[in-house]
C-alpha cells in the first residue's frame, strides 16, 4: 500500500480539528446549544458547512467523538485485563471496570472535555443510544462483568443488573464532576485522576459486596 | 384574604398545563430539542408565546419544573426524617437520602417524566446550577448528610465528599433508567419503585461503609 496522499492527510487533519472543537464546545456550552456552524468556525474552517461535509448530522459528529475515545479506552482496558493477577479477586475486576476511562482522561492532559460531553450524551433521550452502541457493548466490558459475577455467585440477577447500571453511571458522572471542577477551578475531592479512580473503585467494591435486602 | 379571582385561577391552570407539557416533551425529546413554541402548542395554548409570558426563558421554565417537584420531595424527606428511629443506624439515614425521590415518582403514577428530565438538567453545563440551587441545597438534605457522617466518624473528608456526590448521581440516574425502561417497555431490574429504592439503598449503604484505600 502506498502512503496516504496529501489530500487524505488534509482531510484527516480537518476531521481531527472538527472533533476537538466540537468536544470542547459541547462540554462547555451543551451539545444542543452549539450549532454545527459554530463548530466549523471554532475549528478554523472557512467553510461553515465543514461538519456536514465531514461527518453529517450532529448525531454523526457525536458518534465520531465517542468512537475516537472508546477505542483508546478499550486499549487501556485490554491491558489491565491482560495484567489481571487473580480472577477470584473482586477488586481486580473492579479496577478493570472503572480505571480505563479515568486513566484515559489523565493521559489526555489538562484540560479535558470528554467526561462532561459523555455525561450529556448518556442523559440525552436522542443520543443515549450512541453511547450504548459505541462504548458500552465492547466484548472486554462483557468479560469483566462476567468475571465479577463469578466472584459474587450469590447475587440475584436483578441485583447484579442494577449494580452494573449503577457502576456505569458512577464512572461517567464522577469523571464529569472532577473534570468540571478542574475546568472551573472549584474544589474536587481528589488531587489526581489516579486517586479519584481509587476512591471510585473503593466505593464500587463496597457496592458490589453490599448485602441484599429481599424485595417486599 | 379573599379567594383567588377567576383570572388568577386561569393563570394558575395555564401555568400547570405548560409545566406538564414541557416536562413530558423535555423528557422524551431533550430539553434543547424542544422549543418554547412547541411547549405552548402541546399545552393547548393558542398563543405560541405562552411560555415566555408565564415563565420567561427556557432556563426559567426548567427552574419552575424543578421547584414544583423539589417541594413535594422535600415533604416526603421531612416525613421520613421525623420517623427516623435510630440516629446511629446508617441504613435509616440512607433511606432518608434515597427514598424521597423514588417515592415521589411512585406517587405520580405511570407514566412519569421527571426523572429523565432531571438526568438531562444535572448533566447540562448551563442548567446544572438550577438543580443545585433548587433541589440540592435543602436544609433537610444537609441534616441527613451530617447524620450519616456522625455514624461514619472515621471517613476522611475527601472520601465523604466524593461518596456524597456519588449518591446524588445514583439517585438521579437509577430513577431515570427505570423511568425510561417503563416508558419504552424494556426490561428493568425491579418490579416497583419501592423495590428499586431498596436496591439503591442496599448499594449506597455498601458504598458508604466500604473500606478506604489510602491515596498514593
XYZ file of C-alpha atoms in Angstrom:
432
model
C 0.000 0.000 0.000
C 1.254 3.471 -0.811
C 1.330 6.126 1.915
C -1.597 8.469 2.344
C -1.911 11.206 -0.241
C -1.591 14.851 0.753
C -5.342 15.192 0.250
C -6.005 12.311 2.651
C -3.673 13.867 5.208
C -5.516 17.185 4.940
C -8.924 15.542 5.329
C -7.730 13.625 8.364
C -6.299 16.784 9.965
C -9.508 18.730 9.298
C -11.646 15.967 10.829
C -9.432 15.961 13.915
C -9.740 19.762 14.272
C -13.519 19.497 13.995
C -13.743 16.677 16.543
C -11.619 18.588 19.047
C -13.531 21.845 18.598
C -16.885 20.081 18.878
C -15.933 18.200 22.018
C -14.773 21.387 23.746
C -17.789 23.482 22.743
C -20.242 20.691 23.615
C -18.631 20.184 27.041
C -18.651 23.872 27.887
C -21.971 25.003 26.401
C -24.067 21.896 25.787
C -24.388 19.532 22.835
C -27.590 21.213 21.635
C -26.632 24.771 22.494
C -23.832 24.637 19.908
C -24.528 24.605 16.154
C -22.566 22.712 13.516
C -21.732 26.134 12.088
C -20.166 27.220 15.391
C -18.109 24.019 15.466
C -16.826 24.655 11.939
C -15.888 28.224 12.854
C -14.154 27.220 16.106
C -12.146 24.646 14.127
C -10.895 27.428 11.880
C -12.745 26.152 8.817
C -13.584 28.856 6.311
C -16.404 26.663 5.072
C -19.226 26.776 7.630
C -20.653 23.502 6.381
C -17.459 21.552 7.218
C -19.212 19.476 9.909
C -21.908 18.417 7.479
C -19.357 17.597 4.782
C -17.027 15.566 7.011
C -19.459 13.944 9.445
C -23.103 14.511 8.525
C -25.562 15.318 11.297
C -24.961 16.414 14.879
C -25.612 12.789 15.937
C -22.960 11.533 13.468
C -20.476 14.012 14.904
C -21.283 12.882 18.446
C -20.767 9.260 17.380
C -17.361 10.061 15.846
C -16.214 11.710 19.098
C -17.350 8.759 21.200
C -15.755 6.241 18.828
C -12.383 8.010 18.938
C -12.186 7.924 22.729
C -13.797 4.497 23.116
C -11.010 2.934 21.032
C -8.330 4.357 23.347
C -10.246 3.383 26.495
C -10.615 -0.126 25.079
C -6.809 -0.381 24.669
C -6.299 0.536 28.335
C -8.981 -1.941 29.399
C -7.363 -4.743 27.375
C -4.005 -4.001 29.033
C -5.492 -4.058 32.555
C -7.346 -7.290 31.754
C -4.145 -8.907 30.456
C -2.399 -7.906 33.704
C -5.181 -9.203 35.968
C -3.418 -11.335 38.574
C -6.214 -13.092 40.452
C -9.524 -13.902 38.724
C -11.162 -14.574 42.110
C -10.456 -11.059 43.426
C -13.364 -8.626 43.157
C -11.058 -5.615 43.416
C -9.064 -6.649 40.358
C -12.192 -6.839 38.184
C -13.494 -3.548 39.555
C -10.188 -1.864 38.710
C -10.525 -3.169 35.135
C -14.036 -1.721 35.071
C -13.520 1.762 36.499
C -9.881 2.676 35.812
C -9.690 2.755 31.987
C -11.893 5.846 31.495
C -10.158 7.833 34.228
C -6.691 6.728 33.128
C -7.588 7.857 29.593
C -8.606 11.301 30.908
C -5.345 11.539 32.837
C -3.375 10.657 29.687
C -5.138 13.418 27.693
C -3.570 16.038 29.956
C -5.348 19.130 31.235
C -7.869 20.430 30.312
C -10.156 17.642 29.117
C -13.724 17.883 27.841
C -14.715 14.305 27.113
C -16.196 13.472 30.528
C -18.619 16.416 30.518
C -19.514 15.602 26.912
C -20.241 11.964 27.864
C -22.423 12.960 30.823
C -24.665 14.899 28.438
C -24.764 12.210 25.772
C -25.749 9.372 28.126
C -28.502 11.544 29.657
C -29.990 12.711 26.356
C -33.021 10.828 25.024
C -31.906 11.071 21.382
C -28.149 10.494 21.867
C -28.173 7.907 24.664
C -28.198 5.008 22.211
C -24.970 6.202 20.560
C -23.073 5.776 23.827
C -24.553 2.322 24.363
C -23.638 1.206 20.848
C -20.155 2.715 20.679
C -18.826 2.398 24.225
C -20.916 0.012 26.321
C -21.089 -3.051 24.090
C -17.374 -3.860 23.981
C -16.568 -7.576 24.423
C -13.933 -6.806 27.088
C -16.557 -4.997 29.175
C -18.725 -8.105 29.000
C -15.740 -10.247 30.083
C -15.298 -8.045 33.137
C -18.978 -8.152 34.136
C -18.944 -11.947 33.829
C -15.707 -12.171 35.817
C -17.220 -10.038 38.575
C -20.349 -12.167 38.646
C -18.263 -15.340 39.075
C -16.665 -13.746 42.183
C -20.129 -12.925 43.565
C -22.075 -16.120 42.876
C -24.928 -15.402 45.306
C -26.100 -12.125 43.778
C -29.647 -12.338 42.336
C -29.771 -11.474 38.630
C -31.841 -8.319 39.217
C -29.343 -7.031 41.780
C -26.397 -7.808 39.531
C -28.121 -5.926 36.690
C -28.959 -2.856 38.762
C -25.469 -2.655 40.278
C -23.952 -2.944 36.810
C -26.026 0.047 35.706
C -25.038 1.971 38.838
C -21.331 1.461 38.139
C -21.713 2.779 34.599
C -23.383 5.925 35.934
C -20.718 6.428 38.587
C -17.838 6.190 36.107
C -19.364 8.792 33.773
C -20.575 11.269 36.383
C -17.688 11.072 38.857
C -15.364 11.778 35.918
C -17.575 14.659 34.701
C -17.722 16.202 38.199
C -13.972 16.122 38.506
C -13.400 17.472 35.012
C -15.877 20.320 35.630
C -14.225 21.200 38.944
C -10.789 21.290 37.292
C -12.119 23.456 34.455
C -13.878 25.875 36.812
C -11.130 25.858 39.448
C -13.547 24.745 42.164
C -12.662 22.180 44.865
C -12.741 18.483 43.967
C -12.167 15.695 46.499
C -9.045 14.093 44.990
C -5.779 15.568 43.793
C -5.283 13.250 40.784
C -7.264 11.101 38.357
C -5.452 8.097 39.803
C -6.644 8.882 43.345
C -10.144 9.596 42.052
C -10.114 6.161 40.393
C -9.037 4.592 43.696
C -11.909 6.323 45.520
C -14.334 5.195 42.847
C -13.059 1.603 42.933
C -13.354 1.524 46.760
C -16.979 2.669 46.540
C -17.823 0.264 43.721
C -16.336 -2.736 45.553
C -18.458 -1.811 48.602
C -21.493 -1.528 46.384
C -20.992 -4.919 44.687
C -20.370 -6.648 48.035
C -23.301 -4.978 49.848
C -25.833 -7.328 51.492
C -29.113 -7.665 49.599
C -32.419 -6.876 51.318
C -35.098 -9.255 49.974
C -37.740 -7.449 47.849
C -41.084 -6.932 49.635
C -57.928 37.274 52.418
C -60.469 36.883 49.630
C -60.391 33.729 47.474
C -58.476 33.732 44.203
C -60.110 35.542 41.362
C -61.211 33.699 38.255
C -58.309 35.316 36.408
C -55.829 34.002 38.986
C -57.348 30.520 38.719
C -56.965 30.607 34.936
C -53.366 31.754 35.117
C -52.548 29.018 37.602
C -54.196 26.349 35.429
C -52.352 27.573 32.326
C -49.004 27.533 34.136
C -49.669 23.958 35.273
C -50.535 22.859 31.715
C -47.324 24.430 30.435
C -45.187 22.809 33.143
C -46.644 19.371 32.451
C -46.298 19.667 28.677
C -42.722 20.930 28.988
C -41.680 18.163 31.350
C -43.056 15.462 29.055
C -41.551 16.919 25.855
C -38.181 17.565 27.517
C -38.044 14.017 28.907
C -38.926 12.399 25.600
C -37.047 14.588 23.121
C -34.463 16.566 25.093
C -34.556 19.924 26.865
C -32.857 21.700 23.964
C -34.512 19.772 21.155
C -37.899 21.254 22.169
C -38.755 24.929 21.584
C -40.849 27.120 23.869
C -43.275 27.379 20.958
C -43.674 23.568 20.866
C -44.329 23.550 24.613
C -47.030 26.203 24.240
C -48.670 24.245 21.422
C -48.550 20.930 23.305
C -50.172 22.642 26.297
C -53.066 23.671 24.043
C -52.268 27.370 24.212
C -53.435 29.340 21.174
C -50.755 31.901 21.968
C -47.375 30.474 20.967
C -45.558 32.850 23.314
C -47.320 31.463 26.415
C -44.056 30.057 27.853
C -42.368 33.431 27.534
C -45.336 35.241 29.074
C -45.778 32.884 32.039
C -42.195 31.838 32.768
C -39.629 33.763 30.737
C -36.689 31.849 29.254
C -36.152 28.128 28.814
C -33.992 28.209 31.961
C -36.805 29.856 33.935
C -39.191 27.145 32.775
C -36.718 24.432 33.792
C -36.379 26.075 37.206
C -40.172 26.159 37.716
C -40.426 22.427 36.928
C -37.630 21.556 39.356
C -39.095 23.778 42.080
C -42.525 22.151 41.823
C -41.169 18.626 42.301
C -38.496 19.605 44.833
C -41.190 20.938 47.171
C -43.025 17.598 47.155
C -39.832 15.578 47.542
C -38.893 17.810 50.476
C -42.228 16.969 52.187
C -41.526 13.244 51.867
C -37.985 13.738 53.149
C -39.233 15.691 56.176
C -41.704 12.889 56.991
C -39.022 10.170 56.735
C -36.673 12.268 58.887
C -39.384 12.764 61.531
C -39.939 8.980 61.592
C -36.218 8.128 61.845
C -35.991 5.640 64.728
C -32.263 5.237 65.380
C -29.843 8.113 64.661
C -26.884 5.704 64.929
C -28.141 3.473 62.112
C -26.563 4.134 58.713
C -29.433 2.426 56.882
C -32.015 4.806 58.361
C -30.129 7.868 57.121
C -29.571 6.301 53.704
C -33.307 5.588 53.401
C -33.989 9.268 54.171
C -31.491 10.155 51.451
C -32.532 7.888 48.581
C -36.235 7.090 49.131
C -37.927 10.514 48.796
C -37.277 10.992 45.060
C -38.340 7.449 44.166
C -41.384 7.568 46.459
C -42.372 10.833 44.763
C -42.129 9.190 41.330
C -44.257 6.272 42.562
C -46.874 8.721 43.868
C -47.073 10.480 40.490
C -48.393 7.290 38.898
C -47.389 5.998 35.481
C -46.039 7.400 33.215
C -43.618 9.883 34.754
C -41.165 12.176 33.012
C -39.413 13.996 35.828
C -36.511 11.550 36.301
C -35.423 11.692 32.645
C -35.809 15.467 32.727
C -33.593 15.676 35.847
C -30.894 13.467 34.339
C -30.562 15.949 31.473
C -30.633 19.043 33.667
C -27.916 17.865 36.069
C -25.671 16.892 33.141
C -26.099 20.127 31.194
C -23.402 22.792 31.603
C -25.869 25.698 31.515
C -28.699 24.142 33.564
C -26.709 22.172 36.152
C -26.710 25.105 38.569
C -30.517 25.266 38.627
C -30.714 21.749 40.031
C -28.073 22.537 42.653
C -29.878 25.697 43.744
C -33.419 24.346 43.737
C -33.048 20.743 44.848
C -29.634 20.072 46.375
C -29.355 22.886 48.921
C -32.301 21.902 51.128
C -31.569 22.081 54.872
C -33.044 18.604 55.447
C -30.586 17.159 52.939
C -27.746 18.749 54.913
C -29.157 17.257 58.142
C -29.067 13.805 56.549
C -25.504 14.144 55.281
C -24.368 15.272 58.733
C -26.300 12.437 60.395
C -24.618 9.947 58.085
C -21.193 11.411 58.799
C -21.755 11.035 62.563
C -22.436 7.304 62.003
C -19.200 7.010 59.995
C -16.732 9.032 62.066
C -13.577 7.575 60.511
C -14.284 8.603 56.936
C -11.744 11.153 55.591
C -13.404 14.387 54.449
C -12.443 13.825 50.798
C -13.982 10.345 50.810
C -17.147 11.579 52.488
C -17.425 14.333 49.872
C -16.901 12.023 46.911
C -19.351 9.417 48.222
C -21.947 12.150 48.791
C -21.596 13.159 45.141
C -21.845 9.534 44.028
C -25.113 9.049 45.917
C -26.638 12.102 44.261
C -25.715 10.743 40.836
C -27.108 7.297 41.633
C -30.476 8.658 42.779
C -30.959 10.710 39.614
C -29.715 8.167 37.091
C -31.148 4.989 38.615
C -34.531 6.731 38.646
C -34.081 7.922 35.046
C -33.077 4.421 33.857
C -36.152 2.897 35.452
C -38.458 5.594 34.123
C -37.039 5.205 30.595
C -37.446 1.426 30.731
C -41.076 1.775 31.873
C -41.777 4.320 29.122
C -40.151 2.189 26.423
C -41.466 -1.144 27.759
C -37.945 -2.559 28.042
C -36.780 -4.741 30.962
C -35.836 -3.042 34.238
C -34.388 -4.922 37.231
C -37.126 -4.202 39.788
C -40.889 -4.534 39.649
C -41.727 -1.417 41.712
C -40.281 1.952 42.677
C -40.248 0.728 46.259
C -38.099 -2.302 45.386
C -35.848 -0.115 43.238
C -35.379 2.179 46.250
C -34.465 -0.844 48.387
C -31.888 -1.963 45.821
C -30.483 1.549 45.658
C -30.332 1.876 49.460
C -28.542 -1.513 49.741
C -25.917 -0.372 47.249
C -25.496 3.045 48.862
C -25.040 1.575 52.350
C -22.351 -0.734 50.930
C -20.709 2.247 49.269
C -20.663 4.428 52.418
C -19.300 1.543 54.535
C -16.643 0.484 52.009
C -13.045 0.368 53.301
C -10.872 3.255 52.159
C -7.626 2.612 50.276
C -5.070 5.279 51.270
C -4.268 7.691 48.415
C -0.874 7.052 46.778
